[in-house]
Short mmCIF file of C-alpha atoms in Angstrom, two decimals:
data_model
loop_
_atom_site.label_atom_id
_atom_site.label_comp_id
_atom_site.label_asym_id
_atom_site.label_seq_id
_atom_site.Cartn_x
_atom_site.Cartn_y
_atom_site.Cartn_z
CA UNK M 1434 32.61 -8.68 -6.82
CA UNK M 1435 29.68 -10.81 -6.30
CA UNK M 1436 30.83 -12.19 -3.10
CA UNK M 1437 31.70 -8.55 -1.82
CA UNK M 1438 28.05 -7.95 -2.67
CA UNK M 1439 26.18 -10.84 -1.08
CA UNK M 1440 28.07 -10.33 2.13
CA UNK M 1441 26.96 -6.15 2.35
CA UNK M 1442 23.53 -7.61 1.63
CA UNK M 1443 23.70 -9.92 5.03
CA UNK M 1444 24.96 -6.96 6.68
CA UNK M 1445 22.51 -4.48 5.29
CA UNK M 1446 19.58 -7.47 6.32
CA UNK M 1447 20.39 -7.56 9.66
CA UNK M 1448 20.94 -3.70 10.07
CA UNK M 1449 17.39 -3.13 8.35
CA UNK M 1450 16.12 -4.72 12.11
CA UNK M 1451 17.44 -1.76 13.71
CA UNK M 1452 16.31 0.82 11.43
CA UNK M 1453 12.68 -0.42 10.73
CA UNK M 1454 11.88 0.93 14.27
CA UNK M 1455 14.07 3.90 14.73
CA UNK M 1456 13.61 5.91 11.58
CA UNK M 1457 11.31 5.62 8.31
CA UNK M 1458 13.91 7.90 6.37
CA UNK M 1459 17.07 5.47 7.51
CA UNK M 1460 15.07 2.80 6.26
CA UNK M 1461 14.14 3.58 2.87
CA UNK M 1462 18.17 4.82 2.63
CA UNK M 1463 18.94 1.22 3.65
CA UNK M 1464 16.55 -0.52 1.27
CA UNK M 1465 17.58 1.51 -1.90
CA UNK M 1466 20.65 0.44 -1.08
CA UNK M 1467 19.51 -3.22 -0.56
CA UNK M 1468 18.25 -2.74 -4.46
CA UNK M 1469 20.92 -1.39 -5.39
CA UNK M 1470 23.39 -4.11 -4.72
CA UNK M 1471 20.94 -6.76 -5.76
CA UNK M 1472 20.68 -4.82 -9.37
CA UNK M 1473 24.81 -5.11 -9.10
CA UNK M 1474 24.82 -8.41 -8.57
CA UNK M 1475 23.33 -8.78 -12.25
CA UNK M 1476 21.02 -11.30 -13.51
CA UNK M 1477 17.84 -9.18 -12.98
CA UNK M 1478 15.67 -10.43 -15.98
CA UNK M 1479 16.56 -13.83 -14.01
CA UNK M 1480 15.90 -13.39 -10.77
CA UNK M 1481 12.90 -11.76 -11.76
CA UNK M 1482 11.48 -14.95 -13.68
CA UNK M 1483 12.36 -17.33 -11.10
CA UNK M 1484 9.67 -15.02 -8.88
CA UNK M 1485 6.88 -16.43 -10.75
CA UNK M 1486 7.06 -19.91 -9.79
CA UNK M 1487 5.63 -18.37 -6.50
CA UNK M 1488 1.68 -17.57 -7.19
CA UNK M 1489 1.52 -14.89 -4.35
CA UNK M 1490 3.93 -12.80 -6.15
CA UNK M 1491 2.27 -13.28 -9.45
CA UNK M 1492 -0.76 -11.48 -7.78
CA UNK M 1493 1.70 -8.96 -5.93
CA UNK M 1494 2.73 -8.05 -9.88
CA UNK M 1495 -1.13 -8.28 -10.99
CA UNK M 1496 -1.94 -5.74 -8.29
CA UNK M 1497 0.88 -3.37 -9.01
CA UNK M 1498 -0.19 -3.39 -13.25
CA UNK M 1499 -3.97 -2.74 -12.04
CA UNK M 1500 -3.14 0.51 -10.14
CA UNK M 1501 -0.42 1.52 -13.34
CA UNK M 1502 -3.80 0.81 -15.55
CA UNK M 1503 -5.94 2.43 -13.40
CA UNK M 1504 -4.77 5.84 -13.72
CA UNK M 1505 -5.55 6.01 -17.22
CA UNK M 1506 -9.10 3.65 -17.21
CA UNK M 1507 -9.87 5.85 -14.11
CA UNK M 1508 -9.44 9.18 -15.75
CA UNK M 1509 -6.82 10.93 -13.92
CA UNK M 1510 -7.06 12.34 -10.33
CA UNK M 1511 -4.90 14.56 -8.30
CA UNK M 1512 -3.87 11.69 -5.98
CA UNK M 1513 -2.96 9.11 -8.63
CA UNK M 1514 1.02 9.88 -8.45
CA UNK M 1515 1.18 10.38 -4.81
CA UNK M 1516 -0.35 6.56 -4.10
CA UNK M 1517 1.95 5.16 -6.93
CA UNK M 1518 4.86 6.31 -5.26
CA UNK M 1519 3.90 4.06 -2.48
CA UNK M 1520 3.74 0.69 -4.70
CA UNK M 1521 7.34 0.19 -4.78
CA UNK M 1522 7.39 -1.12 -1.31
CA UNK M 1523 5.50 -4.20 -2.87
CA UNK M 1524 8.54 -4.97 -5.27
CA UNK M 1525 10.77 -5.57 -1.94
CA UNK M 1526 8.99 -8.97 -1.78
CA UNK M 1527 10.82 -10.37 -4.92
CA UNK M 1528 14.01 -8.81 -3.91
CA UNK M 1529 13.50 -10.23 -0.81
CA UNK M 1530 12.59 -13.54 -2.24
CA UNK M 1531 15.83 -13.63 -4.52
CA UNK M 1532 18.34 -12.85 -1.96
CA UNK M 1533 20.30 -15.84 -0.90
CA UNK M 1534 20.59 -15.08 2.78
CA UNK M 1535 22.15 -16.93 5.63
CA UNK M 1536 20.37 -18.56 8.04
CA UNK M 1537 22.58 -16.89 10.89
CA UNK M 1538 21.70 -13.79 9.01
CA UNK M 1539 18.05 -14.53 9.69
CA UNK M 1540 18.53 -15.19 13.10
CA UNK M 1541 20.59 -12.30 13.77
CA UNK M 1542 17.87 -10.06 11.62
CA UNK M 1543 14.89 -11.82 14.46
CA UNK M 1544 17.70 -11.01 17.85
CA UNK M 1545 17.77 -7.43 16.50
CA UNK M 1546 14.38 -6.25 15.48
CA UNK M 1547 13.33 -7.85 18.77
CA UNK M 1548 16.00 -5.54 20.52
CA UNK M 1549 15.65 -2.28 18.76
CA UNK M 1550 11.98 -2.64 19.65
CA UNK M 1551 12.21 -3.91 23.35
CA UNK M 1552 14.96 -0.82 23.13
CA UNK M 1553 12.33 1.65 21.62
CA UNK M 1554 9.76 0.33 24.33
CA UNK M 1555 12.01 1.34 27.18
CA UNK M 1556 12.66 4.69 26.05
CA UNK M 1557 8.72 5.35 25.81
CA UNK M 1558 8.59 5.02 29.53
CA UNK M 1559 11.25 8.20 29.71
CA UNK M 1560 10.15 10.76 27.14
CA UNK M 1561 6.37 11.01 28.56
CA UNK M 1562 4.51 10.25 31.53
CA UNK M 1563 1.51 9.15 30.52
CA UNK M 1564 3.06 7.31 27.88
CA UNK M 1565 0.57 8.65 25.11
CA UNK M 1566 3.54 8.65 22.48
CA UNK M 1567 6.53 6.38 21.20
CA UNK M 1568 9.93 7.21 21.04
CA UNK M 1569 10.48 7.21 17.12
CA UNK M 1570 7.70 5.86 15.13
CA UNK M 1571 3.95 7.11 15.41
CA UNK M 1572 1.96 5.14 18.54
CA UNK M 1573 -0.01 3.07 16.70
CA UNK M 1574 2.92 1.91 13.96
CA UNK M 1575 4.98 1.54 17.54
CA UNK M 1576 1.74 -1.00 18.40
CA UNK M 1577 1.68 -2.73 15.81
CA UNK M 1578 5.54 -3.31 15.48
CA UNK M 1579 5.50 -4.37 19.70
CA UNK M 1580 2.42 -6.52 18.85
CA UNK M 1581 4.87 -8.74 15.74
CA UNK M 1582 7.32 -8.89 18.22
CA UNK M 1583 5.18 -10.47 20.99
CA UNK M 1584 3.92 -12.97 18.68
CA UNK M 1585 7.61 -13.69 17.26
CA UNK M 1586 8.86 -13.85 21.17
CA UNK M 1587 5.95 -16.20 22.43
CA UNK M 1588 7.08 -18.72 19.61
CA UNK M 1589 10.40 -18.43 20.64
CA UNK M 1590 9.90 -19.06 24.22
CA UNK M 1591 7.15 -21.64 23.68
CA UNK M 1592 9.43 -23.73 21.14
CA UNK M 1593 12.39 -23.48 23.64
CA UNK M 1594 14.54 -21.79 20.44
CA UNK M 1595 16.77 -19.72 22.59
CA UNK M 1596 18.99 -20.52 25.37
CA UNK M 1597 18.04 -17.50 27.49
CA UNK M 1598 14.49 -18.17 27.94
CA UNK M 1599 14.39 -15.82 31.11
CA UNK M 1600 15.17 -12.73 28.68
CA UNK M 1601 12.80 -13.94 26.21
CA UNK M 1602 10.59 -14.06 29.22
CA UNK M 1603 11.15 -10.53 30.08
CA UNK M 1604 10.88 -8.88 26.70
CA UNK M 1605 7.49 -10.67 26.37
CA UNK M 1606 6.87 -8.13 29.57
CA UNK M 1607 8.07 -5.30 27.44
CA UNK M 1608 5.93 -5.98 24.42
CA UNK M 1609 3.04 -6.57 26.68
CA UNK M 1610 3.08 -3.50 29.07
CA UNK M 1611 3.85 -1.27 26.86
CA UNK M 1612 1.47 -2.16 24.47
CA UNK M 1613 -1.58 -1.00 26.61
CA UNK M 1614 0.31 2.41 27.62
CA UNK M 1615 0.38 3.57 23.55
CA UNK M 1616 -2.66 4.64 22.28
CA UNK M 1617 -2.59 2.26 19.34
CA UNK M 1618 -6.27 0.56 19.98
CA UNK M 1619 -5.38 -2.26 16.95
CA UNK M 1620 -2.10 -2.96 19.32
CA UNK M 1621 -4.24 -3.96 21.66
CA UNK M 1622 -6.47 -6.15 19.62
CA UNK M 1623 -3.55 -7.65 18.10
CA UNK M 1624 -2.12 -8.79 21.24
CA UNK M 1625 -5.38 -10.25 23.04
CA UNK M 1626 -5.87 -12.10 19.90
CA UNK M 1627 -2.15 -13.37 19.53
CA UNK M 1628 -2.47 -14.20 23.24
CA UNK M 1629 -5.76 -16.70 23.21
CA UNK M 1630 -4.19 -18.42 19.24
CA UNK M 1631 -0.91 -19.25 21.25
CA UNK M 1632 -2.95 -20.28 24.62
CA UNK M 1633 -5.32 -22.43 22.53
CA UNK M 1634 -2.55 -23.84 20.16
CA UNK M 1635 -0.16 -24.95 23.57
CA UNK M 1636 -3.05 -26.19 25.96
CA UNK M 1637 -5.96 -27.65 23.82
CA UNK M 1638 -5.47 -30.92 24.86
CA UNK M 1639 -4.95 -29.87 28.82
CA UNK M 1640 -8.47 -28.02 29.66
CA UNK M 1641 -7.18 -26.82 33.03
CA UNK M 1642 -4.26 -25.04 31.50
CA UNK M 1643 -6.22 -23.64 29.17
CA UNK M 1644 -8.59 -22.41 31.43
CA UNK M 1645 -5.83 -21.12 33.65
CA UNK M 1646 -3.58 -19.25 31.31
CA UNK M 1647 -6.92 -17.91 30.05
CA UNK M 1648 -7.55 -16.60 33.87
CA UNK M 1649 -3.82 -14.88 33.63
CA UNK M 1650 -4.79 -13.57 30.38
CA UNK M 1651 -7.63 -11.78 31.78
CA UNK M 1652 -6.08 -10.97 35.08
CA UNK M 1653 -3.28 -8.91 33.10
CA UNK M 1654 -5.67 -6.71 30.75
CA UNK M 1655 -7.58 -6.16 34.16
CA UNK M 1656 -4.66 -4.83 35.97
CA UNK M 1657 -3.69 -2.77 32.47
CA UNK M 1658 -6.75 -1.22 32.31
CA UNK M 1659 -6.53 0.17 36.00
CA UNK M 1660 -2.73 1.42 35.68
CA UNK M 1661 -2.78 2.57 32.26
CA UNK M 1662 -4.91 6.39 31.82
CA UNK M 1663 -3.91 5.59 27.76
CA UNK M 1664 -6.30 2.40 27.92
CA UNK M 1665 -8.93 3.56 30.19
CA UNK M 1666 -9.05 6.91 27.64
CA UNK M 1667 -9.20 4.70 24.67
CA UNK M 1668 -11.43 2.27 25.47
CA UNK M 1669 -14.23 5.03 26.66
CA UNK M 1670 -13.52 7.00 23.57
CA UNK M 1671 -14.26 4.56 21.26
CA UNK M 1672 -17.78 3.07 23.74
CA UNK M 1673 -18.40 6.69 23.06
CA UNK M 1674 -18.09 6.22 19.54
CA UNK M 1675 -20.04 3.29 19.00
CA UNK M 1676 -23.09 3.65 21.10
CA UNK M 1677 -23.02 7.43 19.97
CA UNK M 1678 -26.30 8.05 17.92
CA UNK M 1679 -23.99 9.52 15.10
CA UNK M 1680 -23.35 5.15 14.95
CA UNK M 1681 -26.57 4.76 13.83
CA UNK M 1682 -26.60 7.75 11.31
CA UNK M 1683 -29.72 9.64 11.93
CA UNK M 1684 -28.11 12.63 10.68
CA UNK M 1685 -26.54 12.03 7.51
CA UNK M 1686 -24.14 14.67 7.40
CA UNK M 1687 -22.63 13.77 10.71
CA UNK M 1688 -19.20 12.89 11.24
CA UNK M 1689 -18.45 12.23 14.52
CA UNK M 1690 -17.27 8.84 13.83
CA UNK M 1691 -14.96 8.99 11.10
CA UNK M 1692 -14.64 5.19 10.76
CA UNK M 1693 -17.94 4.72 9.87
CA UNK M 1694 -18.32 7.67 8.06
CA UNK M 1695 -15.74 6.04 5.44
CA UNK M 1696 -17.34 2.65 5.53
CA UNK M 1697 -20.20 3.89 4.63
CA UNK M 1698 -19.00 6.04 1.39
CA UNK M 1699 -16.77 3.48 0.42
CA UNK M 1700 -20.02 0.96 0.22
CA UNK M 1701 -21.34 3.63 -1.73
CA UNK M 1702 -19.12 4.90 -4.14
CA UNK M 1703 -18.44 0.59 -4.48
CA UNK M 1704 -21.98 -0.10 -5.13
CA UNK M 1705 -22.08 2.74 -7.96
CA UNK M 1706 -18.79 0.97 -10.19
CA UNK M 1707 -18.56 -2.33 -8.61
CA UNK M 1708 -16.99 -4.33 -11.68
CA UNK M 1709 -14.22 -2.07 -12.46
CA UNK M 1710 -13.20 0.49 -9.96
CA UNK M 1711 -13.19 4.67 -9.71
CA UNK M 1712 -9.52 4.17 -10.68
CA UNK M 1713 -5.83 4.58 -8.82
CA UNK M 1714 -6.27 7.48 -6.71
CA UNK M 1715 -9.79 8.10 -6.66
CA UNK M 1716 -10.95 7.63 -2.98
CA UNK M 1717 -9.71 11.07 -1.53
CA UNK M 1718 -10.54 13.04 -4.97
CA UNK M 1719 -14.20 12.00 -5.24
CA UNK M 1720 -14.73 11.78 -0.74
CA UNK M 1721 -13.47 15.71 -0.48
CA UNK M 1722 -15.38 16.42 -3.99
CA UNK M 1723 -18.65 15.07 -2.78
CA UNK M 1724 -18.00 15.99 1.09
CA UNK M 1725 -15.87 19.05 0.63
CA UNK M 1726 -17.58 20.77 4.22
CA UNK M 1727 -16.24 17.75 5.87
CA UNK M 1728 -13.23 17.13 7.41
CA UNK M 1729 -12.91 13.91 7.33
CA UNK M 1730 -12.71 13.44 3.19
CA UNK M 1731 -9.98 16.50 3.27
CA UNK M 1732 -7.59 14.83 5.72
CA UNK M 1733 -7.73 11.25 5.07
CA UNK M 1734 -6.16 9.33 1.90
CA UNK M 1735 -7.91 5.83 2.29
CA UNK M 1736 -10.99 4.80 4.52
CA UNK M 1737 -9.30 3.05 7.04
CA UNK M 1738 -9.78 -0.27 5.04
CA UNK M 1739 -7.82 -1.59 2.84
CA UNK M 1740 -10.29 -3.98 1.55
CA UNK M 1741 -12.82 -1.11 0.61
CA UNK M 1742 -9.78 1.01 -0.80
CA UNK M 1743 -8.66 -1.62 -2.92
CA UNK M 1744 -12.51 -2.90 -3.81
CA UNK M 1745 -13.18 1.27 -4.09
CA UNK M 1746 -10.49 1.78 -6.39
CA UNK M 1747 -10.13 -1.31 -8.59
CA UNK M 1748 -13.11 -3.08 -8.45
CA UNK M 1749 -13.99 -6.51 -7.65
CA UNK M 1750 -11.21 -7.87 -9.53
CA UNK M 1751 -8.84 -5.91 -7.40
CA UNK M 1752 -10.11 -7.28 -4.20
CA UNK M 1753 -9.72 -10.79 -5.60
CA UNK M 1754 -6.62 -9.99 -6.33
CA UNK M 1755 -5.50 -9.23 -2.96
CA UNK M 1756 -7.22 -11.48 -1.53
CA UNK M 1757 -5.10 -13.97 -3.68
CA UNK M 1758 -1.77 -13.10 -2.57
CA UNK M 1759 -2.33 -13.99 0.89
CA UNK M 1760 -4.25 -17.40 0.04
CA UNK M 1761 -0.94 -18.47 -1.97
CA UNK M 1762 1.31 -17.17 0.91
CA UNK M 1763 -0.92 -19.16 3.30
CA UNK M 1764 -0.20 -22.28 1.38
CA UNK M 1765 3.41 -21.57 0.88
CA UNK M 1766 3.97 -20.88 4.77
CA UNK M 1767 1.06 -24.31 5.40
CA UNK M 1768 3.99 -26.52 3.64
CA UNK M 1769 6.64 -25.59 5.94
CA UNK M 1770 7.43 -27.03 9.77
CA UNK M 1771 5.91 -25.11 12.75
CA UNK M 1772 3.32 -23.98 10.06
CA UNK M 1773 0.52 -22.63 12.60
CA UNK M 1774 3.10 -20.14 13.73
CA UNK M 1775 4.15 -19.17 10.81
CA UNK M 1776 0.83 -18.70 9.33
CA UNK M 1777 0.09 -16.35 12.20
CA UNK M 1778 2.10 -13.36 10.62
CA UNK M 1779 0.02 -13.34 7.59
CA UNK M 1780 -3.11 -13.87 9.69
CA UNK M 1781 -2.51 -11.04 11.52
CA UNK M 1782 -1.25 -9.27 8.23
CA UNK M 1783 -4.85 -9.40 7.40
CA UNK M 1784 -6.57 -8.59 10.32
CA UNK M 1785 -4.78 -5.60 10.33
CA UNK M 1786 -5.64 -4.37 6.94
CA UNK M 1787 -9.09 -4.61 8.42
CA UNK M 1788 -8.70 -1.37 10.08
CA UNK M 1789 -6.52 0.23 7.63
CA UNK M 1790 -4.56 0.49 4.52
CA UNK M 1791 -1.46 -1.04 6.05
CA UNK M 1792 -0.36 -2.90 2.94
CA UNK M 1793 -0.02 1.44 1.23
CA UNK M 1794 1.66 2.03 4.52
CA UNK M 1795 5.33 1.61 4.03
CA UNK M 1796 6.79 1.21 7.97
CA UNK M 1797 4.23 -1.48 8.96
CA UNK M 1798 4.34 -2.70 4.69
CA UNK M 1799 8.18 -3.02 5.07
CA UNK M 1800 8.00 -4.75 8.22
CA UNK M 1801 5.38 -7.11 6.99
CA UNK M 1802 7.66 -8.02 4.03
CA UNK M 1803 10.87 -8.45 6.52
CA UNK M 1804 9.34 -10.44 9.04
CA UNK M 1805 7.46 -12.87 6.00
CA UNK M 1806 11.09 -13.09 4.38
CA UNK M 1807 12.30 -14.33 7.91
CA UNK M 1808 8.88 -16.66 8.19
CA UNK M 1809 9.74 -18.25 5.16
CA UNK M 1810 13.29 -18.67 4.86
CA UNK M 1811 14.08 -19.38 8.24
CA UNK M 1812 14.19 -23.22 8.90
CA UNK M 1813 13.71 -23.53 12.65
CA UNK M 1814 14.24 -27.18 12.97
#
């Protein structure tokens, strides 16, 4: 039975790949099943131990039992349930972790989420013609899922781990292009920033590489900005944004930037219960109770931060917290071979939850917790 079991779990692995970017509802089908066979396999209470020998997942379980505590320290608040529903994408990682899975599963899992998305790329350029949209997922989940898969192909092509380096070649075209025709502005942050770690890393000891493949680099956002009507719209949008005079807040009830806006009540509300949090659930309660005219605090959830939701909610401790469980992955990932590259998915993990909530956000979550299980298991030697 066992055996039946771990070889539908290599099968459901590598099938995840595809679903991740078609559908969120195929993928949280998959997954339960994914649990569900691990819980067959038995030895639960066992598996579950063994997880604590890794720090970062200690934290990942100290986070989780601070949110369950901080309904009731909090006092309750209409959002509490809704956000604990979305914890139990965190307890993938140990399931993850405890699955025995096949390095030519791995591999398999990195061919096909590279594929589905090069696929899902493709099909962008068909459904609209200014390419404002993606074909399944929203544009800036798309962005961010194209922007992983850039950084994944680079290594690939860079390390020489594929015998069809020309393809490689060409889906790095894919990720790139169509990167700059979504609206996703992080996508585009992601990949300029992925682009000058892997330029540095591969020519720091040969200057006029550097300096050329820097050249190419700008050369190729130059020639994105003038093709793409997405970029150009973007970028003035948010120059709009910043050098508004909303930026600088002379009006105090204005929320034309809704960014800062957020920022700045989150530093608020922080500075008001720094120690110990407004409790699980809080942010959107006490925003649309003390800003009920305003938009803003009636459609949003988080502030577009996930260090000031976490800090906002739970305090300093909170922040520390999960802070932690990327400091322990960092060292776990710093042990193993090709460690710069493999401490770029965490980096850029990080960067993203910068700009929002991503690790409350299951499709980019769940793809952050597939693509670490690949990092990390995968020996590439």
């Amino acid at each position: 039975m066992n055996k039946i079991l771990h070889l539908i779990q290599q099968y459901l692995f590598i099938f995840l790949a595809i679903v991740i970017p078609v559908s969120s509802a195929l993928t949280n089908i998959l997954l339960c099943v994914i649990i569900f066979a691990w819980i067959l396999q038995g030895d639960v209470k066992k598996k579950l131990q063994s997880t604590f020998s890794h720090k970062w997942i200690s934290a990942i379980y100290i986070l989780i039992t601070l949110y369950i505590i901080g309904i009731f320290f909090g006092g309750y608040y209409e959002h509490s349930i809704w956000f604990i529903k979305r914890l139990w994408v965190l307890f993938l990682f140990p399931v993850f972790l405890t699955v025995n899975l096949h390095k030519n599963t791995l591999k398999k899992g990195v061919i096909f989420f590279l594929a589905t998305n090069a696929f899902s790329a493709i099909l962008a350029f068909f459904i609209s013609q200014d390419l404002a949209r993606s074909a399944f997922l929203l544009y800036n989940h798309h962005n961010i899922l194209l922007s992983f898969c850039y950084a994944l192909a680079v290594y690939i092509l860079c390390e020489k781990k594929s015998n069809y380096p020309v393809l490689i070649f060409f889906l790095i075209l894919i990720y790139s292009i169509n990167i700059f025709m979504q609206g996703g502005r992080t996508g585009y942050i992601l990949f300029i920033f992925i682009s000058i770690f892997h330029i540095i890393y591969y020519s720091r000891k040969k200057i006029i590489s550097l300096l050329g493949l820097l050249i190419a680099l700008c050369l190729f956002l130059i020639i994105m900005f003038n093709t793409s009507s997405v970029l150009q719209e973007r970028i003035y949008q948010t120059k709009s944004e910043f050098f508004n005079n909303d930026w600088q807040l002379k009006n105090e009830k204005s929320i034309n930037n809704t960014r800062y806006f957020f920022i700045k009540e989150s530093i608020k509300g922080i500075m008001k219960r720094p120690l110990t949090g407004h409790g699980t659930g809080s942010f959107k309660t006490i925003l649309t109770e003390e800003m009920a005219p305003q938009k803003p605090a009636q459609q949003h959830f988080t502030p577009h931060n996930n260090y000031l939701f976490v800090f906002f909610e739970l305090g300093v401790l909170g922040l520390i917290v999960l802070l932690a469980i990327f400091y322990y992955q960092f060292k776990a990932l710093n042990l193993m071979t090709h460690n710069k590259q493999r401490l770029l998915l965490p980096t850029i993990f990080l960067l993203l939850m910068l700009v929002d909530a991503y690790l409350f956000i299951p499709t980019v979550c769940i793809t952050y917790v597939y693509l670490y299980t690949i990092y990390s298991k995968l020996d590439t030697n």
